[in-house]
PDB file of C-alpha atoms in Angstrom:
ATOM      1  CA  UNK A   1      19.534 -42.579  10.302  1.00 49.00           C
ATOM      2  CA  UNK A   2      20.531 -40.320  12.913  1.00 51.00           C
ATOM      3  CA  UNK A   3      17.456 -39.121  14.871  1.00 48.00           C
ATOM      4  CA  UNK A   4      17.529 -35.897  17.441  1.00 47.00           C
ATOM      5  CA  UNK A   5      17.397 -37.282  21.061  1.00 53.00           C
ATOM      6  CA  UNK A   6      15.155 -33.974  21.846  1.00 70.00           C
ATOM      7  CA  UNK A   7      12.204 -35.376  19.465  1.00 73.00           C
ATOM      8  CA  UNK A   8       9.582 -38.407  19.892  1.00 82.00           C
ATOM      9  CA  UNK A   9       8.213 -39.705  16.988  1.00 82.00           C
ATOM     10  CA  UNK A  10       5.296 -41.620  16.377  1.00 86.00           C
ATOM     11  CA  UNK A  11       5.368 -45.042  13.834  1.00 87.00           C
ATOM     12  CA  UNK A  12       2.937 -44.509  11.503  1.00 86.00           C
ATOM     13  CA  UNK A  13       2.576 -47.265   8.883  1.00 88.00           C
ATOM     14  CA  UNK A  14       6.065 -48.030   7.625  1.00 89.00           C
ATOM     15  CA  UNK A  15       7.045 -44.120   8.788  1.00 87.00           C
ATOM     16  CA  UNK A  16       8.468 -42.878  11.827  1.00 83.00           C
ATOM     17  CA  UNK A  17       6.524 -39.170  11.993  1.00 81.00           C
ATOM     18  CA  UNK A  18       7.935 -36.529  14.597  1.00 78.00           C
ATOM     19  CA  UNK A  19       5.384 -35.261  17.193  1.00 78.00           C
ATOM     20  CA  UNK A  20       5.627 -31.471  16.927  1.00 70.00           C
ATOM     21  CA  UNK A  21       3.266 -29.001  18.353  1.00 68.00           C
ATOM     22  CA  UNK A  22       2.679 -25.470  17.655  1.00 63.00           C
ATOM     23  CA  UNK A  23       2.614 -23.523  21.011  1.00 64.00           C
ATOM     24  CA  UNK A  24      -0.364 -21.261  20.290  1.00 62.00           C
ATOM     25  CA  UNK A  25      -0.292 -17.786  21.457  1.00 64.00           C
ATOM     26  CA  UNK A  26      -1.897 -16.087  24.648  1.00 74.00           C
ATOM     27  CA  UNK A  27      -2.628 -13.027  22.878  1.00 82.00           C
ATOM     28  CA  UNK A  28      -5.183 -13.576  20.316  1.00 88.00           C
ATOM     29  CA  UNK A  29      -3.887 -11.376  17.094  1.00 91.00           C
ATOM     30  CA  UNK A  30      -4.937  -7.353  16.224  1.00 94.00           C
ATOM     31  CA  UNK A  31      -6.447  -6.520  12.391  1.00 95.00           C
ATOM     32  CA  UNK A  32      -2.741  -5.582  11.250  1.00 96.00           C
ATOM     33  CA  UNK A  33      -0.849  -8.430  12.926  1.00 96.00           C
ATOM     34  CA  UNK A  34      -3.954 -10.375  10.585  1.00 96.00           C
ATOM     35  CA  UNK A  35      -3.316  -8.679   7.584  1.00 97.00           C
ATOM     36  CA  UNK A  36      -0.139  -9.150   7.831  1.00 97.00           C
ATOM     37  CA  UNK A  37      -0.302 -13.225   8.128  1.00 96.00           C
ATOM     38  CA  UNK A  38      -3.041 -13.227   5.533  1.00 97.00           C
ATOM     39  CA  UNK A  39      -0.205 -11.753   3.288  1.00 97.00           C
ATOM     40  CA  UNK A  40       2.677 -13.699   4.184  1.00 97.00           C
ATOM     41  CA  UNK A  41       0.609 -16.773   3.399  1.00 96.00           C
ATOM     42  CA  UNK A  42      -1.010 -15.605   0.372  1.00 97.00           C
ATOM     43  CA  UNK A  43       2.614 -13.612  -1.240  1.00 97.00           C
ATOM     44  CA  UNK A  44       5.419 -15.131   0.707  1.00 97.00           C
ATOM     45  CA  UNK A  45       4.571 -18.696   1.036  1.00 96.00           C
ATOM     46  CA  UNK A  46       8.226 -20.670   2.080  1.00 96.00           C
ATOM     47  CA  UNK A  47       8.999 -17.491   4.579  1.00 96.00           C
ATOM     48  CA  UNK A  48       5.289 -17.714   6.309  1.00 96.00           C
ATOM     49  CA  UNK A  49       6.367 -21.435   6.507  1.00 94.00           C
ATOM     50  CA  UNK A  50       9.873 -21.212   7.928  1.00 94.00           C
ATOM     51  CA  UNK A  51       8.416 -18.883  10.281  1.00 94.00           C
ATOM     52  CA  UNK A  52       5.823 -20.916  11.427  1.00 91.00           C
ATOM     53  CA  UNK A  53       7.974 -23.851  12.071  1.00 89.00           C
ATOM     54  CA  UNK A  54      10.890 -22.425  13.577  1.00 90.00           C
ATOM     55  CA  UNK A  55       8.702 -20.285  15.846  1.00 88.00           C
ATOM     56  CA  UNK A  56       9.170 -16.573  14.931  1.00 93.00           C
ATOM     57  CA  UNK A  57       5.958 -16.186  13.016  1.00 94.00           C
ATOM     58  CA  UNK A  58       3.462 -14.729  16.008  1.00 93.00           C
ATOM     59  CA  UNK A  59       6.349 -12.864  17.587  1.00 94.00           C
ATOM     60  CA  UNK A  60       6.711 -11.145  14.087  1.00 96.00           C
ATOM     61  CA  UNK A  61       3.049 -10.781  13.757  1.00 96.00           C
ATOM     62  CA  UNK A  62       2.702  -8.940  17.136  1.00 95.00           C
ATOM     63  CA  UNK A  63       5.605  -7.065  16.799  1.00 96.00           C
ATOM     64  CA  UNK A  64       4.286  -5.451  13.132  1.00 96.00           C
ATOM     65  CA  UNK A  65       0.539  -5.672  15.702  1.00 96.00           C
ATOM     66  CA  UNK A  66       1.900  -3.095  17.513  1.00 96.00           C
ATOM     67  CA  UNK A  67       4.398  -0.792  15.213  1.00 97.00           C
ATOM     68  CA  UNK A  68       1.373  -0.297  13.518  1.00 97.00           C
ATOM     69  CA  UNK A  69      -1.032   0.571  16.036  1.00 96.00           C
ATOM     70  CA  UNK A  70       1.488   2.886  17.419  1.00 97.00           C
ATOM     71  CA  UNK A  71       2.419   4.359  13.547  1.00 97.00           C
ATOM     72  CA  UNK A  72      -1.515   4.870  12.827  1.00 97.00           C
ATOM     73  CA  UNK A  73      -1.545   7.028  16.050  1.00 96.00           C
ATOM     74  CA  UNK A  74       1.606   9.195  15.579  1.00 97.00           C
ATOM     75  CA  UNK A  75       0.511   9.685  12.048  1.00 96.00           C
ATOM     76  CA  UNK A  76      -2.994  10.779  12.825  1.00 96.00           C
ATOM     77  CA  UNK A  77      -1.903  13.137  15.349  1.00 96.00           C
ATOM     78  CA  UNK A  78       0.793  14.425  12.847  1.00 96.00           C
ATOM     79  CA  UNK A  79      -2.069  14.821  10.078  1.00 96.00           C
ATOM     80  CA  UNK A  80      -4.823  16.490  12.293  1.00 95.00           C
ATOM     81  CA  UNK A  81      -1.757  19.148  13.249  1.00 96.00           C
ATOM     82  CA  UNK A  82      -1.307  20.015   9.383  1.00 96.00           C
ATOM     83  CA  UNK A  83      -4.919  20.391   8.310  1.00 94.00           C
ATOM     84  CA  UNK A  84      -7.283  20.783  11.579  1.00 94.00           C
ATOM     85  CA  UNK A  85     -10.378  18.842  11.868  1.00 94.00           C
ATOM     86  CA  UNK A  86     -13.434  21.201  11.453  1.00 93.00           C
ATOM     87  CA  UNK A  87     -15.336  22.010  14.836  1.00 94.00           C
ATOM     88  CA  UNK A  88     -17.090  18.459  15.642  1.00 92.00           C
ATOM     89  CA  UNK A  89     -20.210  20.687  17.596  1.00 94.00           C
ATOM     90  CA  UNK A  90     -20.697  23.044  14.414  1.00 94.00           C
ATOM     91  CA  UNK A  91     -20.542  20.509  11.483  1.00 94.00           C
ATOM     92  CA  UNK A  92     -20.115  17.066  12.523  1.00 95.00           C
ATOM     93  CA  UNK A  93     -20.963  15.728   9.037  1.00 96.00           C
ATOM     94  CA  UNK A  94     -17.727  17.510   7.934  1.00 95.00           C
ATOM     95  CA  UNK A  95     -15.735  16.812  11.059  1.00 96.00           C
ATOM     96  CA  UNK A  96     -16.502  13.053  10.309  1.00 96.00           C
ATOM     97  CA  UNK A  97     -15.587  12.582   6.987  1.00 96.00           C
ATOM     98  CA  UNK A  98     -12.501  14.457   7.438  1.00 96.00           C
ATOM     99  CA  UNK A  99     -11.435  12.351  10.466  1.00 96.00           C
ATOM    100  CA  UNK A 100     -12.285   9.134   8.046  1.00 97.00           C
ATOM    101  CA  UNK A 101      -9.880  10.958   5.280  1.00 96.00           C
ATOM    102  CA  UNK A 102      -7.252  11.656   7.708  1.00 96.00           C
ATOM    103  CA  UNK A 103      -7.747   7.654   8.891  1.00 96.00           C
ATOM    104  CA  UNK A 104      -7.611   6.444   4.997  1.00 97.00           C
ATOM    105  CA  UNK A 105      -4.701   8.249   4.428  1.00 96.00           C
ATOM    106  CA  UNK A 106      -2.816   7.096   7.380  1.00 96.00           C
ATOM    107  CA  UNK A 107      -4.005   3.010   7.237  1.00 96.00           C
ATOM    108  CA  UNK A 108      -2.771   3.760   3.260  1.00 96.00           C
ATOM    109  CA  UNK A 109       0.571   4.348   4.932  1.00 95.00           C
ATOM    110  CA  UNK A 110       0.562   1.859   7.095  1.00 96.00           C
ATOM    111  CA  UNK A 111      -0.043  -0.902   5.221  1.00 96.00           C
ATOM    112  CA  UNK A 112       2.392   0.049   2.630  1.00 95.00           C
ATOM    113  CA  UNK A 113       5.205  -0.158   5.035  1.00 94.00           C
ATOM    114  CA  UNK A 114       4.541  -2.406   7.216  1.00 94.00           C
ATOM    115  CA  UNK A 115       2.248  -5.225   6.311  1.00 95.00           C
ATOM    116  CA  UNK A 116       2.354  -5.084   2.513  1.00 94.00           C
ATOM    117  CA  UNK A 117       6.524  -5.547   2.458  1.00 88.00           C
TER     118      UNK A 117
END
């Protein structure tokens, strides 16, 4: 049996197990880079795996972290420019639930292309 020279291993019983460690991250991860895990695990079982082993998974998971953040923001700011909020001071009743539409709308987005594919 040829055995990499770059791995220990551990003899467990009549098995010779390799020590591997999962380096975990600095950054603890964002709702989206979450989301997007929970679905990976839950949809796309053998790539969350792969991932996970070969290292790539939190990089991934940041990097749709922040393409998201940054794709909620743009698309808020592109929504509020086609139909204005109403003036917060006169009727902030109305001025909040049309912010919360606008945010719906835009996490509906979101998700769709980024976490949910």
């Amino acid at each position: 049996m040829n055995m990499s020279s770059n791995l220990n291993y551990t003899q467990t019983g009549d098995y010779l197990l390799p020590n591997l460690t999962l380096h975990q991250p600095k950054t603890p991860l964002g709702k989206y880079g979450r989301m997007r895990r929970t679905y990976l695990m839950n949809h796309r079982p053998v790539l969350y795996n792969t991932m996970l082993l070969n290292g790539s998974l939190y990089p991934h998971l940041m990097e749709v972290e922040q393409t998201a953040e940054s794709r909620m923001q743009q698309t808020m700011a592109q929504l509020l420019k086609q139909n204005p909020a109403p003036d917060k001071e006169q009727n902030q009743m109305a001025w909040v639930q049309h912010m919360n539409s606008l945010k719906a709308q835009t996490e509906e987005l979101v998700l769709t292309e980024l976490i949910y594919s």
